Amino acid sequence: MAAAGASGGRVGSAGGLVLVGVLLAVLPPLGGFNLRPSPHRVLSHNGSRSFGHQVLQLPGARIVVGAPVEEGGGRLYRCEVQGEGCTELEVVKGNSSVSHMGMALTRDGDSTIACGPGLTRECDRNVYVSGVCVLLDPELRPRQELFPGFQGCLPGTVDLAFLFDGSNSMNSQQFGAIRDFMVEVMEQLSNSSIRFAAVQFSDQAQTAFTLRDYAERPRPRELLQDLVQLRQLTDTFSAIKFVAENIFTPEQGARAGAKRVMIIITDGDATDTGTVQEAEERGIMRYIIGVGNNFNTPNTQLYLSQFASRPSSEFVKVLDSFDKLRGLFRELQAKIYDIEGTSDQNRFHLELSSSGFSVAAVNGRQVAGVVGADNWAGGFLQMGPGPELFVPSPSLAQNLTDTYLGYSVVGVPHPGRSLLAAGAPRHGHVGRVVVFEAAGGDWQELQSLPGEQVGAYFGATLCALDGDGDGASEGLLVGAPLHYDGRRGGRVHLYAWEKDRLKEAGELSGAPGHPLGRFGAALAALGDLDGDGVAEVAVGAPMEDEEHGAVYIFPGCKGGVEPRYSQRLEGRAGGFGIRYFGQALDGAMDVTGDGMVDLAVGAQGHVVVLSSLPILTVTPLLSFSPPLIPVRAVDCSATAGPRVRLRLCLQPRLDTKSYTGRPVVPLAFHVAVDPQRVRGRGVLGAGGRRWDGRLELRGEETRCLEETLHVLTCLEDFVTSIRVAVNFSLHPDDPRDAPRLVLNPESTAGWTEIPFEKNCGADEVCEADLGVRELPGDAVLVGAPGMGLAVALKLWNRGEDAYGATLRLRHPRGLSFRRAGATQGSSPVAVSCQEQGTPTATGPRDLGCNVSRPVLRGDSQVVLEVIFDVLQNSSWDEQLELTANAS
């Protein structure tokens, strides 16, 4: 907004002293506002690179810092901003480390919740991944451990029988390869809960050992040490029936509820006929391995599929040599685990939930994001109070997986309601945010906000807005840090409430020139930094400036956030070589002890504490005496111009009322006279048009200084008021020191005007009485080249001052105006003349003259002499007529 340019008007007068309110110049904040760009403190701990992944401010000038990628597990640190530094926190049963602990942090009343989504355990060689969340008391001592989404190992999940070929079509070496393969599988899975049995078949089926035998003596080499090859036909169908009817029975050690698996190993075609109906009826999954050179025909897969489960492509394996059995274990192991891990062979539920990837507190409910649930469709878990409650992703209804719902979660304040927003940055490749409401104990989907750009990771970060702190959210910020538009990398979408629905209300972007900056990778609702009663917002862009990172501050406004940032803070500005500055943010409270909200910024291996600076609004007040400049004192006849006493007062007001200190502010000020003019109409002090100085403001006390304005004489313009402009700025004692506060950018300049008096009577309406006549004497026209005609006139004003007095002189067309002069007594008077209108071929011409510009004083007279040139080839009578009138 440009500076305004009109006087504030007269507000009062006393004793000839006029106080004029100054209209302030409104200037946009460029290059920063009131976060000190140099760090208050930079925290770190023993070179930890993941230190600073998450930050959380707490009362008592403390910051909890997450370091989720540490050797031996993630860690939490307690940092005393005004103390000695950072120390590790004990989080779980005497340990300071839990895998990925510190990935997510949040406040819940006077408690702190810290989560690590990397709790792993092995179940029958399956690796399950859930998480641990710890509730810490106000002293950051462990109060409660929570294990959201924990899935215990399920014993007795698989009973597995080997049905292996012992016919005479293979030699003893090949038969031994089958035996060794079975032993390897059983030994590799010996610490699992899988039970094994083995049956050899040829023209008959012969049990090597049962499921019960293995349970009582799980030593496969001993169980198979007396194995002898049968060396007869290959009756495969009857052997499958035998195993189904005689091995998978309670008497032989089969367990109720266990999945039943049969692995068939054969080297040739069956010599009998039949079906696998008995195995199908008993729900036995059949995996067949065809090995040897008897299966080298195009129909091999089709032939073997009659023995296998469906789909046969998943349950048939063909090997062209017995040697390749040795490399089959890993594939078979994965197949067994897939069968063992879940009743749905193609879906995990909470086995890989990664619970605690994000965390939020919503009206007493603790909620953890579970991005890995249901094949990474995601969801969230209500950890408490009460029993654990899993809320799945609504996308499962469309059979959509890999959406990552729960990648981010945040409570959305709303009076009388419990609302939660959850981000799913991979939903449909463009991302989505789902808003839920807890009504009647259950969470219901309230609204879905779709992303726009493929791969933008819309919903990766979320931030609820409560700008005025009344407990009711004004809206929601949604980060899309991978958004790309060619000039900027990352975007933040603003949503505002409208009739119980969130509607998109704008976008926030960073500075151009950072296409890979990841603007929006971190979001934080700050406190009120600038004292306007509305909270600000911080946005992190950790990949800007060649991965040094940056943080943007956006001013809050009624109902949302201003789209233009007020400050950009650079990670490399501190000179510490910091990278990824802005990967985590929190700015909810004071941690430096001055009563003002401060910002904690996470970076790689560091936490940077940025303190807020108090904001001072300084109102300049200019007064002057006398109230009007006497006009007669600036006439050319005056020997010295009038003096005006100027008084400059600077009235400070602290905008940031939370500031507990008493600011001492050295100000540099600059006062200029008629700054818009090339030639001024007055000088200050020793003779210049500027008055430069400094003064010190203390607290909110008004300080004043005085100076004398010397108005010049013989002014051409004594109608327009003399403008006096003032601007001021901080003037630190030591230029190397950072400022102790900042000035409100809307109050660093102003101006006022000093008017000239008007001789217009009590009604202040000037009524002039002008007249003109020819002076005595003869005007002789000599019609010779180079000669001219001089006309002498007297112009008078017997009334009040005449502004813009004009003499109009009509003359024959044979005369051409040369020059004019005017005097008042012995002093010259300004006069300017110009031909008027468009000349005609035969008619007279008009000459207009501005006399005593701009004012012809009352009771004054002026003598004018107007000289004309005589045009050649003009014809004249004995007399010529000139007509003059004044207005």
PDB file of N, CA and C in Angstrom, residues 624-678:
ATOM      1  N   PHE A 624       3.452  22.861  15.562  1.00  0.00           N
ATOM      2  CA  PHE A 624       4.197  24.033  15.098  1.00  0.00           C
ATOM      3  C   PHE A 624       3.508  25.308  15.569  1.00  0.00           C
ATOM      4  N   SER A 625       4.284  26.341  15.633  1.00  0.00           N
ATOM      5  CA  SER A 625       3.813  27.639  16.080  1.00  0.00           C
ATOM      6  C   SER A 625       4.633  28.719  15.358  1.00  0.00           C
ATOM      7  N   PRO A 626       3.982  29.776  14.813  1.00  0.00           N
ATOM      8  CA  PRO A 626       2.544  30.068  14.862  1.00  0.00           C
ATOM      9  C   PRO A 626       1.741  29.099  13.998  1.00  0.00           C
ATOM     10  N   PRO A 627       0.397  29.143  14.153  1.00  0.00           N
ATOM     11  CA  PRO A 627      -0.425  28.196  13.398  1.00  0.00           C
ATOM     12  C   PRO A 627      -0.467  28.462  11.900  1.00  0.00           C
ATOM     13  N   LEU A 628      -0.188  29.725  11.486  1.00  0.00           N
ATOM     14  CA  LEU A 628      -0.200  30.076  10.070  1.00  0.00           C
ATOM     15  C   LEU A 628       1.059  30.875   9.752  1.00  0.00           C
ATOM     16  N   ILE A 629       1.561  30.687   8.553  1.00  0.00           N
ATOM     17  CA  ILE A 629       2.710  31.467   8.098  1.00  0.00           C
ATOM     18  C   ILE A 629       2.191  32.796   7.553  1.00  0.00           C
ATOM     19  N   PRO A 630       2.613  33.941   8.134  1.00  0.00           N
ATOM     20  CA  PRO A 630       2.134  35.241   7.620  1.00  0.00           C
ATOM     21  C   PRO A 630       2.641  35.488   6.201  1.00  0.00           C
ATOM     22  N   VAL A 631       1.721  35.786   5.310  1.00  0.00           N
ATOM     23  CA  VAL A 631       2.072  35.885   3.896  1.00  0.00           C
ATOM     24  C   VAL A 631       2.911  37.121   3.615  1.00  0.00           C
ATOM     25  N   ARG A 632       2.592  38.232   4.265  1.00  0.00           N
ATOM     26  CA  ARG A 632       3.351  39.452   3.979  1.00  0.00           C
ATOM     27  C   ARG A 632       4.818  39.298   4.375  1.00  0.00           C
ATOM     28  N   ALA A 633       5.075  38.343   5.288  1.00  0.00           N
ATOM     29  CA  ALA A 633       6.454  38.146   5.722  1.00  0.00           C
ATOM     30  C   ALA A 633       7.283  37.390   4.705  1.00  0.00           C
ATOM     31  N   VAL A 634       6.627  36.830   3.658  1.00  0.00           N
ATOM     32  CA  VAL A 634       7.390  36.117   2.633  1.00  0.00           C
ATOM     33  C   VAL A 634       7.387  36.882   1.318  1.00  0.00           C
ATOM     34  N   ASP A 635       6.876  38.143   1.337  1.00  0.00           N
ATOM     35  CA  ASP A 635       6.951  38.967   0.132  1.00  0.00           C
ATOM     36  C   ASP A 635       8.406  39.243  -0.224  1.00  0.00           C
ATOM     37  N   CYS A 636       8.598  39.634  -1.459  1.00  0.00           N
ATOM     38  CA  CYS A 636       9.956  39.965  -1.895  1.00  0.00           C
ATOM     39  C   CYS A 636      10.489  41.198  -1.176  1.00  0.00           C
ATOM     40  N   SER A 637       9.568  41.992  -0.658  1.00  0.00           N
ATOM     41  CA  SER A 637      10.002  43.206   0.038  1.00  0.00           C
ATOM     42  C   SER A 637      10.507  42.922   1.439  1.00  0.00           C
ATOM     43  N   ALA A 638      10.201  41.717   1.946  1.00  0.00           N
ATOM     44  CA  ALA A 638      10.621  41.392   3.308  1.00  0.00           C
ATOM     45  C   ALA A 638      12.113  41.129   3.349  1.00  0.00           C
ATOM     46  N   THR A 639      12.747  41.599   4.428  1.00  0.00           N
ATOM     47  CA  THR A 639      14.198  41.389   4.555  1.00  0.00           C
ATOM     48  C   THR A 639      14.535  39.999   5.075  1.00  0.00           C
ATOM     49  N   ALA A 640      13.650  39.384   5.838  1.00  0.00           N
ATOM     50  CA  ALA A 640      13.879  38.032   6.374  1.00  0.00           C
ATOM     51  C   ALA A 640      12.534  37.339   6.511  1.00  0.00           C
ATOM     52  N   GLY A 641      12.525  36.055   6.219  1.00  0.00           N
ATOM     53  CA  GLY A 641      11.291  35.298   6.292  1.00  0.00           C
ATOM     54  C   GLY A 641      10.908  34.964   7.725  1.00  0.00           C
ATOM     55  N   PRO A 642       9.667  34.520   7.924  1.00  0.00           N
ATOM     56  CA  PRO A 642       9.201  34.185   9.268  1.00  0.00           C
ATOM     57  C   PRO A 642       9.847  32.904   9.798  1.00  0.00           C
ATOM     58  N   ARG A 643       9.797  32.756  11.096  1.00  0.00           N
ATOM     59  CA  ARG A 643      10.293  31.553  11.753  1.00  0.00           C
ATOM     60  C   ARG A 643       9.114  30.767  12.327  1.00  0.00           C
ATOM     61  N   VAL A 644       9.197  29.456  12.154  1.00  0.00           N
ATOM     62  CA  VAL A 644       8.165  28.564  12.692  1.00  0.00           C
ATOM     63  C   VAL A 644       8.845  27.585  13.647  1.00  0.00           C
ATOM     64  N   ARG A 645       8.307  27.467  14.839  1.00  0.00           N
ATOM     65  CA  ARG A 645       8.872  26.535  15.819  1.00  0.00           C
ATOM     66  C   ARG A 645       8.236  25.157  15.622  1.00  0.00           C
ATOM     67  N   LEU A 646       9.068  24.178  15.283  1.00  0.00           N
ATOM     68  CA  LEU A 646       8.608  22.796  15.092  1.00  0.00           C
ATOM     69  C   LEU A 646       8.881  21.985  16.351  1.00  0.00           C
ATOM     70  N   ARG A 647       7.923  21.150  16.700  1.00  0.00           N
ATOM     71  CA  ARG A 647       8.093  20.246  17.843  1.00  0.00           C
ATOM     72  C   ARG A 647       7.752  18.831  17.378  1.00  0.00           C
ATOM     73  N   LEU A 648       8.724  17.935  17.440  1.00  0.00           N
ATOM     74  CA  LEU A 648       8.542  16.532  17.048  1.00  0.00           C
ATOM     75  C   LEU A 648       8.450  15.679  18.301  1.00  0.00           C
ATOM     76  N   CYS A 649       7.345  14.963  18.441  1.00  0.00           N
ATOM     77  CA  CYS A 649       7.155  14.033  19.554  1.00  0.00           C
ATOM     78  C   CYS A 649       6.958  12.626  18.996  1.00  0.00           C
ATOM     79  N   LEU A 650       7.615  11.661  19.591  1.00  0.00           N
ATOM     80  CA  LEU A 650       7.471  10.253  19.216  1.00  0.00           C
ATOM     81  C   LEU A 650       6.814   9.528  20.380  1.00  0.00           C
ATOM     82  N   GLN A 651       5.641   8.964  20.086  1.00  0.00           N
ATOM     83  CA  GLN A 651       4.801   8.351  21.113  1.00  0.00           C
ATOM     84  C   GLN A 651       4.817   6.830  20.932  1.00  0.00           C
ATOM     85  N   PRO A 652       5.544   6.082  21.775  1.00  0.00           N
ATOM     86  CA  PRO A 652       5.647   4.626  21.600  1.00  0.00           C
ATOM     87  C   PRO A 652       4.494   3.881  22.275  1.00  0.00           C
ATOM     88  N   ARG A 653       4.147   2.743  21.679  1.00  0.00           N
ATOM     89  CA  ARG A 653       3.164   1.830  22.266  1.00  0.00           C
ATOM     90  C   ARG A 653       3.618   0.406  22.001  1.00  0.00           C
ATOM     91  N   LEU A 654       3.711  -0.408  23.028  1.00  0.00           N
ATOM     92  CA  LEU A 654       4.160  -1.789  22.881  1.00  0.00           C
ATOM     93  C   LEU A 654       2.994  -2.646  22.396  1.00  0.00           C
ATOM     94  N   ASP A 655       3.106  -3.196  21.193  1.00  0.00           N
ATOM     95  CA  ASP A 655       2.035  -4.031  20.642  1.00  0.00           C
ATOM     96  C   ASP A 655       2.003  -5.410  21.286  1.00  0.00           C
ATOM     97  N   THR A 656       3.164  -5.954  21.559  1.00  0.00           N
ATOM     98  CA  THR A 656       3.261  -7.306  22.127  1.00  0.00           C
ATOM     99  C   THR A 656       3.152  -7.200  23.643  1.00  0.00           C
ATOM    100  N   LYS A 657       1.919  -7.236  24.136  1.00  0.00           N
ATOM    101  CA  LYS A 657       1.658  -7.000  25.550  1.00  0.00           C
ATOM    102  C   LYS A 657       2.226  -8.088  26.446  1.00  0.00           C
ATOM    103  N   SER A 658       2.496  -9.265  25.889  1.00  0.00           N
ATOM    104  CA  SER A 658       3.031 -10.348  26.717  1.00  0.00           C
ATOM    105  C   SER A 658       4.492 -10.134  27.087  1.00  0.00           C
ATOM    106  N   TYR A 659       5.148  -9.213  26.417  1.00  0.00           N
ATOM    107  CA  TYR A 659       6.569  -8.963  26.681  1.00  0.00           C
ATOM    108  C   TYR A 659       6.742  -8.452  28.104  1.00  0.00           C
ATOM    109  N   THR A 660       7.643  -9.084  28.854  1.00  0.00           N
ATOM    110  CA  THR A 660       7.805  -8.761  30.266  1.00  0.00           C
ATOM    111  C   THR A 660       8.895  -7.733  30.528  1.00  0.00           C
ATOM    112  N   GLY A 661       9.648  -7.363  29.523  1.00  0.00           N
ATOM    113  CA  GLY A 661      10.731  -6.406  29.722  1.00  0.00           C
ATOM    114  C   GLY A 661      10.278  -4.973  29.495  1.00  0.00           C
ATOM    115  N   ARG A 662      11.195  -4.046  29.716  1.00  0.00           N
ATOM    116  CA  ARG A 662      10.958  -2.624  29.447  1.00  0.00           C
ATOM    117  C   ARG A 662      11.923  -2.209  28.352  1.00  0.00           C
ATOM    118  N   PRO A 663      11.411  -2.036  27.133  1.00  0.00           N
ATOM    119  CA  PRO A 663      12.330  -1.804  26.016  1.00  0.00           C
ATOM    120  C   PRO A 663      13.013  -0.446  26.100  1.00  0.00           C
ATOM    121  N   VAL A 664      14.271  -0.422  25.726  1.00  0.00           N
ATOM    122  CA  VAL A 664      15.041   0.804  25.548  1.00  0.00           C
ATOM    123  C   VAL A 664      15.379   0.881  24.071  1.00  0.00           C
ATOM    124  N   VAL A 665      14.855   1.922  23.411  1.00  0.00           N
ATOM    125  CA  VAL A 665      14.875   1.942  21.953  1.00  0.00           C
ATOM    126  C   VAL A 665      15.612   3.175  21.454  1.00  0.00           C
ATOM    127  N   PRO A 666      16.809   3.035  20.914  1.00  0.00           N
ATOM    128  CA  PRO A 666      17.457   4.163  20.252  1.00  0.00           C
ATOM    129  C   PRO A 666      16.920   4.312  18.831  1.00  0.00           C
ATOM    130  N   LEU A 667      16.373   5.485  18.543  1.00  0.00           N
ATOM    131  CA  LEU A 667      15.781   5.740  17.233  1.00  0.00           C
ATOM    132  C   LEU A 667      16.593   6.790  16.481  1.00  0.00           C
ATOM    133  N   ALA A 668      16.741   6.590  15.205  1.00  0.00           N
ATOM    134  CA  ALA A 668      17.276   7.612  14.305  1.00  0.00           C
ATOM    135  C   ALA A 668      16.103   8.189  13.523  1.00  0.00           C
ATOM    136  N   PHE A 669      15.998   9.534  13.501  1.00  0.00           N
ATOM    137  CA  PHE A 669      14.883  10.152  12.792  1.00  0.00           C
ATOM    138  C   PHE A 669      15.416  11.132  11.754  1.00  0.00           C
ATOM    139  N   HIS A 670      14.572  11.380  10.747  1.00  0.00           N
ATOM    140  CA  HIS A 670      14.930  12.282   9.654  1.00  0.00           C
ATOM    141  C   HIS A 670      13.691  13.115   9.323  1.00  0.00           C
ATOM    142  N   VAL A 671      13.832  14.452   9.447  1.00  0.00           N
ATOM    143  CA  VAL A 671      12.746  15.374   9.120  1.00  0.00           C
ATOM    144  C   VAL A 671      13.160  16.160   7.883  1.00  0.00           C
ATOM    145  N   ALA A 672      12.269  16.270   6.909  1.00  0.00           N
ATOM    146  CA  ALA A 672      12.571  16.979   5.660  1.00  0.00           C
ATOM    147  C   ALA A 672      11.471  17.986   5.366  1.00  0.00           C
ATOM    148  N   VAL A 673      11.866  19.135   4.779  1.00  0.00           N
ATOM    149  CA  VAL A 673      10.929  20.196   4.398  1.00  0.00           C
ATOM    150  C   VAL A 673      10.690  20.127   2.895  1.00  0.00           C
ATOM    151  N   ASP A 674       9.430  20.123   2.506  1.00  0.00           N
ATOM    152  CA  ASP A 674       9.054  20.053   1.086  1.00  0.00           C
ATOM    153  C   ASP A 674       9.861  18.979   0.347  1.00  0.00           C
ATOM    154  N   PRO A 675       9.852  17.729   0.815  1.00  0.00           N
ATOM    155  CA  PRO A 675      10.702  16.712   0.181  1.00  0.00           C
ATOM    156  C   PRO A 675      10.291  16.400  -1.251  1.00  0.00           C
ATOM    157  N   GLN A 676       9.062  16.752  -1.612  1.00  0.00           N
ATOM    158  CA  GLN A 676       8.589  16.445  -2.957  1.00  0.00           C
ATOM    159  C   GLN A 676       8.983  17.512  -3.967  1.00  0.00           C
ATOM    160  N   ARG A 677       9.581  18.611  -3.508  1.00  0.00           N
ATOM    161  CA  ARG A 677       9.928  19.720  -4.395  1.00  0.00           C
ATOM    162  C   ARG A 677      11.430  19.747  -4.653  1.00  0.00           C
ATOM    163  N   VAL A 678      11.776  20.240  -5.845  1.00  0.00           N
ATOM    164  CA  VAL A 678      13.192  20.426  -6.162  1.00  0.00           C
ATOM    165  C   VAL A 678      13.775  21.536  -5.298  1.00  0.00           C
TER     166      VAL A 678
END
